[in-house]
mmCIF file of C-alpha atoms in Angstrom:
data_model
loop_
_atom_site.group_PDB
_atom_site.id
_atom_site.type_symbol
_atom_site.label_atom_id
_atom_site.label_comp_id
_atom_site.label_asym_id
_atom_site.label_seq_id
_atom_site.Cartn_x
_atom_site.Cartn_y
_atom_site.Cartn_z
ATOM 1 C CA MET A 1 63.882 -108.570 -27.603
ATOM 2 C CA GLU A 2 64.508 -110.254 -24.218
ATOM 3 C CA ARG A 3 64.513 -113.967 -23.602
ATOM 4 C CA ASN A 4 64.173 -115.574 -20.129
ATOM 5 C CA ARG A 5 64.349 -118.897 -18.594
ATOM 6 C CA VAL A 6 61.244 -118.684 -16.651
ATOM 7 C CA PRO A 7 58.150 -119.447 -18.764
ATOM 8 C CA GLN A 8 55.761 -117.726 -16.666
ATOM 9 C CA LEU A 9 55.229 -115.312 -13.852
ATOM 10 C CA THR A 10 53.892 -117.443 -10.879
ATOM 11 C CA LYS A 11 52.102 -116.160 -8.007
ATOM 12 C CA GLY A 12 55.001 -116.940 -5.766
ATOM 13 C CA LEU A 13 57.410 -114.994 -7.955
ATOM 14 C CA VAL A 14 55.023 -112.076 -7.875
ATOM 15 C CA LEU A 15 55.040 -112.155 -4.081
ATOM 16 C CA LEU A 16 58.796 -112.272 -4.014
ATOM 17 C CA PHE A 17 59.085 -109.296 -6.322
ATOM 18 C CA ALA A 18 56.591 -107.444 -4.373
ATOM 19 C CA LEU A 19 58.468 -108.374 -0.903
ATOM 20 C CA ALA A 20 61.793 -107.350 -2.339
ATOM 21 C CA ALA A 21 60.558 -104.147 -3.705
ATOM 22 C CA GLY A 22 58.770 -103.175 -0.407
ATOM 23 C CA VAL A 23 61.601 -104.043 1.830
ATOM 24 C CA SER A 24 64.164 -102.143 -0.428
ATOM 25 C CA VAL A 25 62.106 -98.882 -1.064
ATOM 26 C CA ALA A 26 61.645 -98.596 2.805
ATOM 27 C CA ASN A 27 65.340 -97.745 3.121
ATOM 28 C CA LEU A 28 64.478 -94.190 1.690
ATOM 29 C CA TYR A 29 61.996 -93.287 4.414
ATOM 30 C CA TYR A 30 63.343 -94.631 7.653
ATOM 31 C CA ASN A 31 64.852 -91.159 8.522
ATOM 32 C CA GLN A 32 61.626 -89.180 8.136
ATOM 33 C CA PRO A 33 59.848 -89.840 11.496
ATOM 34 C CA LEU A 34 63.397 -89.547 13.246
ATOM 35 C CA LEU A 35 64.413 -86.121 11.978
ATOM 36 C CA ALA A 36 63.581 -84.335 15.128
ATOM 37 C CA GLU A 37 65.621 -87.013 17.092
ATOM 38 C CA ILE A 38 68.491 -86.658 14.652
ATOM 39 C CA ALA A 39 68.384 -82.872 14.928
ATOM 40 C CA GLU A 40 68.667 -83.210 18.605
ATOM 41 C CA THR A 41 71.682 -85.572 18.426
ATOM 42 C CA PHE A 42 73.660 -83.279 16.095
ATOM 43 C CA LYS A 43 72.247 -79.993 17.491
ATOM 44 C CA ILE A 44 70.991 -78.807 14.048
ATOM 45 C CA SER A 45 68.026 -77.020 12.846
ATOM 46 C CA PHE A 46 65.040 -78.527 11.265
ATOM 47 C CA LYS A 47 65.944 -76.886 7.932
ATOM 48 C CA GLU A 48 69.376 -78.651 8.193
ATOM 49 C CA VAL A 49 68.011 -82.039 9.270
ATOM 50 C CA GLY A 50 65.293 -81.825 6.508
ATOM 51 C CA LEU A 51 68.265 -82.025 4.078
ATOM 52 C CA LEU A 52 68.642 -85.705 4.936
ATOM 53 C CA SER A 53 65.466 -86.633 2.963
ATOM 54 C CA THR A 54 66.632 -84.445 0.100
ATOM 55 C CA TYR A 55 70.003 -86.136 -0.123
ATOM 56 C CA THR A 56 68.446 -89.561 0.083
ATOM 57 C CA GLN A 57 66.204 -88.822 -2.709
ATOM 58 C CA LEU A 58 68.736 -87.134 -4.902
ATOM 59 C CA GLY A 59 70.964 -90.223 -4.420
ATOM 60 C CA TYR A 60 68.098 -92.512 -5.469
ATOM 61 C CA ALA A 61 67.481 -90.457 -8.505
ATOM 62 C CA LEU A 62 71.078 -90.579 -9.531
ATOM 63 C CA GLY A 63 71.425 -94.302 -8.623
ATOM 64 C CA ILE A 64 68.483 -95.027 -10.880
ATOM 65 C CA PHE A 65 69.874 -93.039 -13.725
ATOM 66 C CA LEU A 66 73.437 -94.793 -13.323
ATOM 67 C CA PHE A 67 72.322 -98.351 -12.535
ATOM 68 C CA VAL A 68 68.703 -99.240 -13.578
ATOM 69 C CA PRO A 69 69.414 -98.860 -17.400
ATOM 70 C CA LEU A 70 71.926 -101.626 -17.054
ATOM 71 C CA GLY A 71 68.766 -103.853 -16.957
ATOM 72 C CA ASP A 72 68.412 -103.631 -20.536
ATOM 73 C CA ILE A 73 72.029 -105.076 -21.371
ATOM 74 C CA ILE A 74 73.059 -107.064 -18.207
ATOM 75 C CA ILE A 75 71.314 -109.682 -16.196
ATOM 76 C CA LYS A 76 68.882 -107.803 -13.794
ATOM 77 C CA ARG A 77 69.599 -110.494 -11.117
ATOM 78 C CA LYS A 78 73.327 -109.645 -10.962
ATOM 79 C CA ILE A 79 72.655 -105.898 -10.615
ATOM 80 C CA ILE A 80 70.048 -106.316 -7.952
ATOM 81 C CA LEU A 81 72.395 -108.532 -5.738
ATOM 82 C CA ILE A 82 75.208 -106.018 -6.112
ATOM 83 C CA LEU A 83 72.914 -103.217 -5.211
ATOM 84 C CA ILE A 84 71.774 -105.049 -2.128
ATOM 85 C CA SER A 85 75.219 -105.589 -0.999
ATOM 86 C CA LEU A 86 76.160 -101.941 -1.223
ATOM 87 C CA VAL A 87 73.053 -100.494 0.344
ATOM 88 C CA THR A 88 73.684 -102.768 3.344
ATOM 89 C CA ILE A 89 77.030 -101.259 3.830
ATOM 90 C CA SER A 90 75.483 -97.571 3.343
ATOM 91 C CA LEU A 91 72.879 -98.359 6.005
ATOM 92 C CA LEU A 92 75.510 -99.324 8.441
ATOM 93 C CA GLY A 93 77.269 -96.146 7.592
ATOM 94 C CA VAL A 94 74.231 -94.037 8.621
ATOM 95 C CA ALA A 95 74.073 -96.097 11.891
ATOM 96 C CA VAL A 96 77.471 -95.177 12.919
ATOM 97 C CA ALA A 97 77.954 -91.772 11.548
ATOM 98 C CA PRO A 98 79.816 -89.532 14.088
ATOM 99 C CA ASN A 99 78.779 -86.285 12.563
ATOM 100 C CA VAL A 100 76.154 -84.665 10.422
ATOM 101 C CA HIS A 101 78.366 -84.401 7.330
ATOM 102 C CA LEU A 102 79.013 -88.125 7.143
ATOM 103 C CA LEU A 103 75.371 -88.658 7.770
ATOM 104 C CA TYR A 104 74.681 -86.583 4.841
ATOM 105 C CA ILE A 105 76.935 -88.729 2.657
ATOM 106 C CA PHE A 106 75.633 -91.952 3.923
ATOM 107 C CA CYS A 107 72.109 -91.004 3.463
ATOM 108 C CA PHE A 108 73.005 -89.981 -0.201
ATOM 109 C CA THR A 109 74.784 -93.475 -0.736
ATOM 110 C CA VAL A 110 71.847 -95.164 0.743
ATOM 111 C CA GLY A 111 69.541 -93.520 -1.901
ATOM 112 C CA LEU A 112 72.357 -94.231 -4.690
ATOM 113 C CA THR A 113 72.126 -97.919 -4.012
ATOM 114 C CA THR A 114 68.424 -98.383 -3.393
ATOM 115 C CA GLY A 115 67.492 -98.805 -7.093
ATOM 116 C CA ILE A 116 66.433 -102.454 -6.595
ATOM 117 C CA PRO A 117 62.455 -101.781 -6.850
ATOM 118 C CA GLN A 118 63.057 -100.025 -10.310
ATOM 119 C CA LEU A 119 64.892 -103.063 -11.617
ATOM 120 C CA ILE A 120 62.086 -105.466 -10.246
ATOM 121 C CA VAL A 121 59.310 -103.566 -12.002
ATOM 122 C CA PRO A 122 60.560 -103.958 -15.639
ATOM 123 C CA LEU A 123 61.663 -107.544 -14.739
ATOM 124 C CA ALA A 124 58.016 -108.327 -13.630
ATOM 125 C CA ALA A 125 56.600 -106.614 -16.619
ATOM 126 C CA GLN A 126 58.945 -108.578 -18.896
ATOM 127 C CA LEU A 127 57.809 -111.852 -17.494
ATOM 128 C CA SER A 128 54.015 -111.112 -17.038
ATOM 129 C CA GLU A 129 51.345 -111.689 -19.799
ATOM 130 C CA PRO A 130 50.290 -108.238 -21.442
ATOM 131 C CA GLU A 131 46.626 -108.672 -20.233
ATOM 132 C CA LYS A 132 47.671 -109.141 -16.591
ATOM 133 C CA ARG A 133 50.650 -106.450 -16.601
ATOM 134 C CA GLY A 134 48.774 -103.763 -14.947
ATOM 135 C CA LYS A 135 47.669 -105.951 -12.071
ATOM 136 C CA VAL A 136 51.244 -107.149 -11.632
ATOM 137 C CA ILE A 137 52.708 -103.655 -11.507
ATOM 138 C CA GLY A 138 49.853 -102.665 -9.251
ATOM 139 C CA THR A 139 50.649 -105.439 -6.891
ATOM 140 C CA ILE A 140 54.334 -104.537 -6.591
ATOM 141 C CA ALA A 141 53.520 -100.923 -6.320
ATOM 142 C CA SER A 142 51.003 -101.498 -3.598
ATOM 143 C CA THR A 143 53.589 -103.451 -1.490
ATOM 144 C CA MET A 144 56.150 -100.714 -2.232
ATOM 145 C CA LEU A 145 53.698 -98.252 -0.709
ATOM 146 C CA ILE A 146 53.290 -100.530 2.261
ATOM 147 C CA GLY A 147 57.092 -100.573 2.525
ATOM 148 C CA ILE A 148 57.228 -96.798 2.358
ATOM 149 C CA LEU A 149 54.578 -96.348 5.093
ATOM 150 C CA MET A 150 55.543 -99.201 7.375
ATOM 151 C CA ALA A 151 59.114 -97.811 7.320
ATOM 152 C CA ARG A 152 57.909 -94.694 8.983
ATOM 153 C CA THR A 153 55.810 -96.742 11.531
ATOM 154 C CA VAL A 154 58.634 -99.224 12.444
ATOM 155 C CA SER A 155 61.444 -96.399 12.396
ATOM 156 C CA GLY A 156 59.234 -94.314 14.760
ATOM 157 C CA SER A 157 58.870 -97.214 17.306
ATOM 158 C CA ILE A 158 62.436 -98.235 17.028
ATOM 159 C CA GLY A 159 63.717 -94.587 17.422
ATOM 160 C CA PHE A 160 61.497 -94.014 20.284
ATOM 161 C CA TRP A 161 62.330 -97.218 22.330
ATOM 162 C CA PHE A 162 65.963 -97.809 21.340
ATOM 163 C CA GLY A 163 67.302 -94.775 19.454
ATOM 164 C CA TRP A 164 67.502 -93.729 15.867
ATOM 165 C CA ARG A 165 70.758 -95.372 15.048
ATOM 166 C CA TYR A 166 69.365 -98.878 15.881
ATOM 167 C CA MET A 167 66.802 -98.592 13.039
ATOM 168 C CA PHE A 168 69.558 -98.428 10.413
ATOM 169 C CA VAL A 169 71.217 -101.462 11.931
ATOM 170 C CA LEU A 170 67.953 -103.337 11.721
ATOM 171 C CA ALA A 171 67.536 -102.190 8.055
ATOM 172 C CA ALA A 172 71.049 -103.474 7.248
ATOM 173 C CA LEU A 173 70.095 -106.903 8.765
ATOM 174 C CA MET A 174 66.861 -107.138 6.661
ATOM 175 C CA MET A 175 68.729 -106.265 3.552
ATOM 176 C CA SER A 176 71.210 -108.936 4.129
ATOM 177 C CA VAL A 177 68.470 -111.518 4.688
ATOM 178 C CA LEU A 178 66.718 -110.441 1.480
ATOM 179 C CA GLY A 179 69.948 -110.631 -0.501
ATOM 180 C CA VAL A 180 70.339 -114.368 0.618
ATOM 181 C CA ILE A 181 66.579 -115.085 -0.459
ATOM 182 C CA LEU A 182 67.022 -113.462 -3.786
ATOM 183 C CA TYR A 183 70.179 -115.280 -4.452
ATOM 184 C CA PHE A 184 68.491 -118.498 -4.553
ATOM 185 C CA LYS A 185 65.214 -117.415 -5.914
ATOM 186 C CA LEU A 186 65.568 -114.601 -8.429
ATOM 187 C CA PRO A 187 65.226 -115.777 -12.015
ATOM 188 C CA GLN A 188 67.899 -114.920 -14.550
ATOM 189 C CA THR A 189 66.899 -112.952 -17.859
ATOM 190 C CA ILE A 190 69.119 -112.442 -20.810
ATOM 191 C CA SER A 191 69.000 -109.215 -23.064
ATOM 192 C CA ASP A 192 69.768 -109.219 -26.930
ATOM 193 C CA GLU A 193 70.316 -105.408 -26.628
ATOM 194 C CA LYS A 194 74.043 -104.717 -27.654
ATOM 195 C CA LEU A 195 74.950 -101.334 -26.385
ATOM 196 C CA SER A 196 77.988 -100.025 -24.432
ATOM 197 C CA TYR A 197 77.262 -98.207 -21.200
ATOM 198 C CA GLY A 198 77.931 -94.865 -22.706
ATOM 199 C CA GLN A 199 75.492 -95.578 -25.636
ATOM 200 C CA LEU A 200 72.988 -96.809 -22.992
ATOM 201 C CA LEU A 201 73.035 -93.494 -21.086
ATOM 202 C CA LYS A 202 73.001 -91.395 -24.191
ATOM 203 C CA SER A 203 69.884 -93.250 -25.261
ATOM 204 C CA LEU A 204 68.032 -91.904 -22.317
ATOM 205 C CA LEU A 205 67.857 -88.612 -24.008
ATOM 206 C CA THR A 206 66.839 -90.195 -27.229
ATOM 207 C CA ILE A 207 64.039 -92.109 -25.597
ATOM 208 C CA THR A 208 62.782 -89.115 -23.743
ATOM 209 C CA ILE A 209 62.521 -87.229 -27.007
ATOM 210 C CA LYS A 210 60.833 -90.116 -28.791
ATOM 211 C CA TYR A 211 57.914 -90.573 -26.507
ATOM 212 C CA LYS A 212 55.579 -87.862 -25.654
ATOM 213 C CA LYS A 213 53.664 -89.965 -23.238
ATOM 214 C CA LEU A 214 56.847 -90.509 -21.259
ATOM 215 C CA ARG A 215 57.595 -86.782 -21.033
ATOM 216 C CA LYS A 216 54.111 -86.189 -19.673
ATOM 217 C CA ALA A 217 54.340 -89.070 -17.249
ATOM 218 C CA ALA A 218 57.492 -87.929 -15.981
ATOM 219 C CA PHE A 219 56.637 -84.431 -15.298
ATOM 220 C CA THR A 220 53.296 -85.403 -13.746
ATOM 221 C CA GLY A 221 55.239 -87.975 -11.567
ATOM 222 C CA ALA A 222 57.708 -85.262 -10.494
ATOM 223 C CA MET A 223 54.942 -82.804 -9.434
ATOM 224 C CA MET A 224 53.019 -85.635 -7.540
ATOM 225 C CA PHE A 225 55.807 -86.935 -5.762
ATOM 226 C CA GLY A 226 57.201 -83.608 -4.943
ATOM 227 C CA ALA A 227 53.866 -82.797 -3.182
ATOM 228 C CA PHE A 228 54.004 -86.259 -1.446
ATOM 229 C CA SER A 229 57.524 -85.465 -0.015
ATOM 230 C CA VAL A 230 56.574 -81.921 0.950
ATOM 231 C CA PHE A 231 54.016 -83.528 3.332
ATOM 232 C CA TRP A 232 55.867 -86.483 4.636
ATOM 233 C CA THR A 233 58.994 -84.374 5.399
ATOM 234 C CA THR A 234 57.223 -81.526 7.225
ATOM 235 C CA ILE A 235 54.476 -83.673 9.071
ATOM 236 C CA THR A 236 57.180 -84.716 11.561
ATOM 237 C CA PHE A 237 57.729 -81.124 12.467
ATOM 238 C CA LEU A 238 53.942 -80.321 12.872
ATOM 239 C CA LEU A 239 53.218 -83.197 14.997
ATOM 240 C CA GLU A 240 56.286 -82.800 17.253
ATOM 241 C CA SER A 241 55.366 -79.010 17.650
ATOM 242 C CA PRO A 242 53.727 -77.931 20.920
ATOM 243 C CA LEU A 243 50.393 -77.979 18.950
ATOM 244 C CA PHE A 244 50.317 -81.836 19.080
ATOM 245 C CA GLY A 245 53.451 -82.856 21.254
ATOM 246 C CA MET A 246 53.851 -86.130 19.683
ATOM 247 C CA ASN A 247 56.879 -88.386 20.072
ATOM 248 C CA SER A 248 58.516 -90.347 17.197
ATOM 249 C CA ASN A 249 56.596 -93.544 18.124
ATOM 250 C CA GLN A 250 53.239 -91.835 17.822
ATOM 251 C CA ILE A 251 54.222 -89.973 14.505
ATOM 252 C CA GLY A 252 55.329 -93.244 13.041
ATOM 253 C CA MET A 253 51.984 -94.612 13.676
ATOM 254 C CA PHE A 254 50.588 -92.264 10.961
ATOM 255 C CA GLY A 255 52.250 -94.630 8.389
ATOM 256 C CA LEU A 256 49.692 -97.311 9.308
ATOM 257 C CA VAL A 257 46.993 -94.914 8.305
ATOM 258 C CA GLY A 258 48.517 -94.519 4.668
ATOM 259 C CA ALA A 259 48.525 -98.254 4.332
ATOM 260 C CA PHE A 260 44.864 -98.125 3.286
ATOM 261 C CA GLY A 261 46.002 -96.373 0.081
ATOM 262 C CA ALA A 262 48.118 -99.582 -0.666
ATOM 263 C CA ILE A 263 44.892 -101.537 -0.942
ATOM 264 C CA GLY A 264 43.683 -99.276 -3.505
ATOM 265 C CA THR A 265 46.915 -99.067 -5.412
ATOM 266 C CA ARG A 266 46.544 -102.836 -6.198
ATOM 267 C CA PHE A 267 42.987 -102.346 -7.389
ATOM 268 C CA ILE A 268 44.084 -99.314 -9.544
ATOM 269 C CA GLY A 269 46.702 -101.469 -11.088
ATOM 270 C CA GLY A 270 44.168 -103.994 -12.191
ATOM 271 C CA LEU A 271 41.768 -101.158 -13.379
ATOM 272 C CA ASN A 272 44.532 -100.082 -15.938
ATOM 273 C CA ASP A 273 44.072 -103.355 -17.831
ATOM 274 C CA LYS A 274 40.318 -102.445 -18.294
ATOM 275 C CA VAL A 275 40.135 -98.625 -18.204
ATOM 276 C CA LYS A 276 42.011 -95.831 -20.166
ATOM 277 C CA SER A 277 44.981 -95.001 -17.870
ATOM 278 C CA SER A 278 44.655 -91.301 -18.616
ATOM 279 C CA HIS A 279 41.202 -91.117 -16.977
ATOM 280 C CA ILE A 280 42.557 -92.998 -13.914
ATOM 281 C CA ILE A 281 45.431 -90.609 -13.642
ATOM 282 C CA LEU A 282 43.208 -87.558 -13.807
ATOM 283 C CA ALA A 283 40.937 -88.857 -11.059
ATOM 284 C CA CYS A 284 43.907 -89.607 -8.757
ATOM 285 C CA ILE A 285 45.218 -86.207 -9.212
ATOM 286 C CA PHE A 286 41.908 -84.684 -8.173
ATOM 287 C CA LEU A 287 41.974 -86.878 -5.097
ATOM 288 C CA ALA A 288 45.414 -85.698 -4.155
ATOM 289 C CA LEU A 289 44.355 -82.108 -4.697
ATOM 290 C CA ILE A 290 41.346 -82.547 -2.386
ATOM 291 C CA SER A 291 43.616 -84.128 0.275
ATOM 292 C CA TYR A 292 45.706 -81.061 0.447
ATOM 293 C CA SER A 293 42.579 -79.026 0.736
ATOM 294 C CA LEU A 294 41.747 -80.911 3.788
ATOM 295 C CA LEU A 295 45.313 -80.650 5.071
ATOM 296 C CA GLY A 296 45.036 -76.899 5.026
ATOM 297 C CA LEU A 297 42.099 -77.405 7.561
ATOM 298 C CA SER A 298 43.957 -79.990 9.668
ATOM 299 C CA ILE A 299 46.111 -77.821 12.026
ATOM 300 C CA LEU A 300 43.867 -78.556 14.886
ATOM 301 C CA ASN A 301 42.233 -81.811 13.853
ATOM 302 C CA VAL A 302 44.080 -85.094 13.844
ATOM 303 C CA GLY A 303 40.996 -86.927 12.288
ATOM 304 C CA ILE A 304 41.186 -84.561 9.123
ATOM 305 C CA ILE A 305 44.879 -85.387 8.958
ATOM 306 C CA ILE A 306 44.169 -89.036 8.820
ATOM 307 C CA VAL A 307 41.636 -88.761 6.106
ATOM 308 C CA ALA A 308 43.878 -86.686 4.092
ATOM 309 C CA ILE A 309 46.742 -89.050 4.351
ATOM 310 C CA VAL A 310 44.761 -91.842 2.905
ATOM 311 C CA ALA A 311 43.546 -89.668 0.007
ATOM 312 C CA LEU A 312 46.976 -88.225 -0.652
ATOM 313 C CA ASP A 313 48.732 -91.719 -0.743
ATOM 314 C CA PHE A 314 46.033 -93.169 -2.667
ATOM 315 C CA GLY A 315 46.221 -90.356 -5.282
ATOM 316 C CA VAL A 316 49.939 -90.319 -5.542
ATOM 317 C CA GLN A 317 50.420 -93.860 -5.682
ATOM 318 C CA GLY A 318 47.556 -94.438 -8.089
ATOM 319 C CA THR A 319 49.026 -91.915 -10.467
ATOM 320 C CA MET A 320 52.545 -93.662 -10.367
ATOM 321 C CA VAL A 321 51.121 -97.126 -11.150
ATOM 322 C CA SER A 322 49.035 -95.901 -13.846
ATOM 323 C CA ASN A 323 51.955 -93.956 -15.407
ATOM 324 C CA GLN A 324 54.194 -96.874 -15.102
ATOM 325 C CA THR A 325 51.754 -99.185 -16.875
ATOM 326 C CA VAL A 326 51.498 -96.685 -19.732
ATOM 327 C CA ILE A 327 55.308 -96.346 -20.271
ATOM 328 C CA ILE A 328 56.293 -99.934 -19.593
ATOM 329 C CA SER A 329 54.213 -100.886 -22.524
ATOM 330 C CA LEU A 330 55.902 -98.420 -25.012
ATOM 331 C CA ASN A 331 58.695 -100.661 -25.890
ATOM 332 C CA THR A 332 59.607 -104.082 -24.696
ATOM 333 C CA THR A 333 63.476 -103.610 -25.162
ATOM 334 C CA GLU A 334 63.572 -100.229 -23.480
ATOM 335 C CA ARG A 335 61.639 -101.111 -20.333
ATOM 336 C CA SER A 336 64.544 -100.467 -17.918
ATOM 337 C CA ARG A 337 65.355 -97.204 -19.527
ATOM 338 C CA LEU A 338 61.844 -95.953 -19.799
ATOM 339 C CA ASN A 339 61.326 -96.767 -15.941
ATOM 340 C CA THR A 340 64.633 -95.063 -15.325
ATOM 341 C CA ILE A 341 63.565 -91.737 -16.858
ATOM 342 C CA TYR A 342 60.221 -91.783 -15.129
ATOM 343 C CA ILE A 343 61.397 -92.720 -11.635
ATOM 344 C CA VAL A 344 64.352 -90.319 -11.793
ATOM 345 C CA ALA A 345 61.929 -87.465 -12.611
ATOM 346 C CA ASN A 346 59.769 -88.560 -9.632
ATOM 347 C CA PHE A 347 62.584 -88.587 -7.253
ATOM 348 C CA ILE A 348 64.098 -85.237 -8.539
ATOM 349 C CA GLY A 349 60.553 -83.862 -7.779
ATOM 350 C CA GLY A 350 60.641 -85.583 -4.475
ATOM 351 C CA ALA A 351 63.976 -84.144 -3.486
ATOM 352 C CA VAL A 352 62.870 -80.713 -4.454
ATOM 353 C CA GLY A 353 59.648 -81.131 -2.523
ATOM 354 C CA SER A 354 61.566 -82.180 0.588
ATOM 355 C CA ALA A 355 63.883 -79.187 0.507
ATOM 356 C CA ILE A 356 61.147 -76.675 -0.317
ATOM 357 C CA GLY A 357 58.931 -78.298 2.280
ATOM 358 C CA SER A 358 61.633 -77.745 4.941
ATOM 359 C CA VAL A 359 62.378 -74.123 4.008
ATOM 360 C CA THR A 360 58.728 -73.392 3.718
ATOM 361 C CA TRP A 361 58.067 -74.694 7.329
ATOM 362 C CA ASP A 362 60.738 -72.559 8.808
ATOM 363 C CA MET A 363 59.410 -69.413 7.009
ATOM 364 C CA TYR A 364 55.668 -69.843 6.739
ATOM 365 C CA GLY A 365 54.580 -72.768 8.779
ATOM 366 C CA TRP A 366 51.980 -75.380 8.059
ATOM 367 C CA ASN A 367 49.754 -73.229 5.802
ATOM 368 C CA GLY A 368 52.727 -72.404 3.527
ATOM 369 C CA VAL A 369 53.498 -76.120 3.312
ATOM 370 C CA CYS A 370 49.995 -76.789 2.244
ATOM 371 C CA VAL A 371 50.021 -74.081 -0.516
ATOM 372 C CA VAL A 372 53.339 -75.528 -1.899
ATOM 373 C CA GLY A 373 51.984 -79.078 -1.895
ATOM 374 C CA ALA A 374 48.701 -78.023 -3.547
ATOM 375 C CA THR A 375 50.360 -76.024 -6.150
ATOM 376 C CA MET A 376 52.613 -78.841 -7.295
ATOM 377 C CA ILE A 377 49.546 -81.049 -7.717
ATOM 378 C CA PHE A 378 47.560 -78.340 -9.437
ATOM 379 C CA VAL A 379 50.468 -78.074 -12.011
ATOM 380 C CA ALA A 380 50.323 -81.791 -12.631
ATOM 381 C CA LEU A 381 46.518 -81.277 -13.117
ATOM 382 C CA LEU A 382 47.037 -78.643 -15.788
ATOM 383 C CA VAL A 383 49.379 -80.969 -17.699
ATOM 384 C CA ASN A 384 46.904 -83.784 -17.700
ATOM 385 C CA ILE A 385 43.780 -81.829 -18.488
ATOM 386 C CA GLN A 386 45.282 -80.443 -21.699
ATOM 387 C CA ILE A 387 44.891 -76.903 -20.794
ATOM 388 C CA LYS A 388 45.045 -75.649 -24.531
ATOM 389 C CA ASN A 389 41.933 -77.741 -25.318
ATOM 390 C CA VAL A 390 40.278 -76.509 -22.289
ATOM 391 C CA ILE A 391 41.133 -72.897 -23.121
ATOM 392 C CA SER A 392 39.932 -73.253 -26.747
ATOM 393 C CA THR A 393 36.654 -74.529 -25.350
ATOM 394 C CA ILE A 394 36.068 -72.041 -22.586
ATOM 395 C CA VAL A 395 37.236 -68.769 -24.218
ATOM 396 C CA PRO A 396 34.848 -68.853 -27.045
ATOM 397 C CA GLN A 397 32.050 -69.553 -24.804
ATOM 398 C CA PHE A 398 33.234 -66.627 -22.594
ATOM 399 C CA VAL A 399 33.332 -64.289 -25.528
ATOM 400 C CA LYS A 400 29.988 -65.389 -26.625
ATOM 401 C CA VAL A 401 28.430 -64.614 -23.210
ATOM 402 C CA ARG A 402 30.268 -61.010 -23.072
ATOM 403 C CA ASN A 403 28.882 -60.242 -26.534
ATOM 404 C CA ARG A 404 25.464 -60.762 -25.228
#
């Protein structure tokens, strides 16, 4: 069990957690609207520059695997402050990188040290009342979504007016300010879990095997976030193409569109306290699948792209917060590790999605991208509708009809 020195999770503390999560997670997405400009700076192809998103997400997955489980045995406040210091240095490294190889390395370390949001989620869950946990997680998740989307808007504007390197200087400054605020305001928690670091990492496999709900959530999250990354990695290439001819400032504004999905994410978080999470997850997957169907029609229509962005962000983030609500409740002493397994799976899927999206764009264009994204969501759908039960219901009916 965990003890804490804060008797309750106040509204002010929830706001602080949400702000910290939103500002931190934004570090992973600043490069996406700037990919074309970065490619021009280093004279590399879209395929090569797309690897920046892949390396960032792989770094994030590895960082979560290495650092977030420590939240079950070490004071979370201490880990969060150390990571803030390290990510600030990494962001400055991106800003001054003289060649693309060092840029790859620094993007990877930005991801590696941006695990702050995934330490905040189990901390907030630990301090919240069980009947309000879904709403609290939904509030933090919605702010994270705003951070993700605003990152694209802000970076697009900064890149257009001042150059892409200045965006990462600004990001480092914001993390420094956040670190000072958290140093004075972040509560301390103490864990009674007595494990060595090696035992802690080994327990991740044990926990994965133990919980079927966790495995299902992790696979679903990987497919959904993979589809999310397929879209956001390649939309820059589409909008900068001669078909639309947009600059990074205009492309970044599309992040504002997705912010509407953040409003729904907070609502979904609260809904998980009242409605069965599996039903919510299924509805969100269907919504994301519809969004990709719209994107397949969007090659000549910005309006359809805007509608699809809202639907996709709502569907993907709604699935994520619902899955997190489920897994965080599985065991109170394993929350950091449960969240680690889930988020690592998500960002492995995201890294794969970014890589496949870039390659698919080079080979097959926008239609190929839509097929890849929709396929990943469809796989998530099959897992969640329990395909064996569907087959056992449909096949006898089909045979019955044939026999007539």
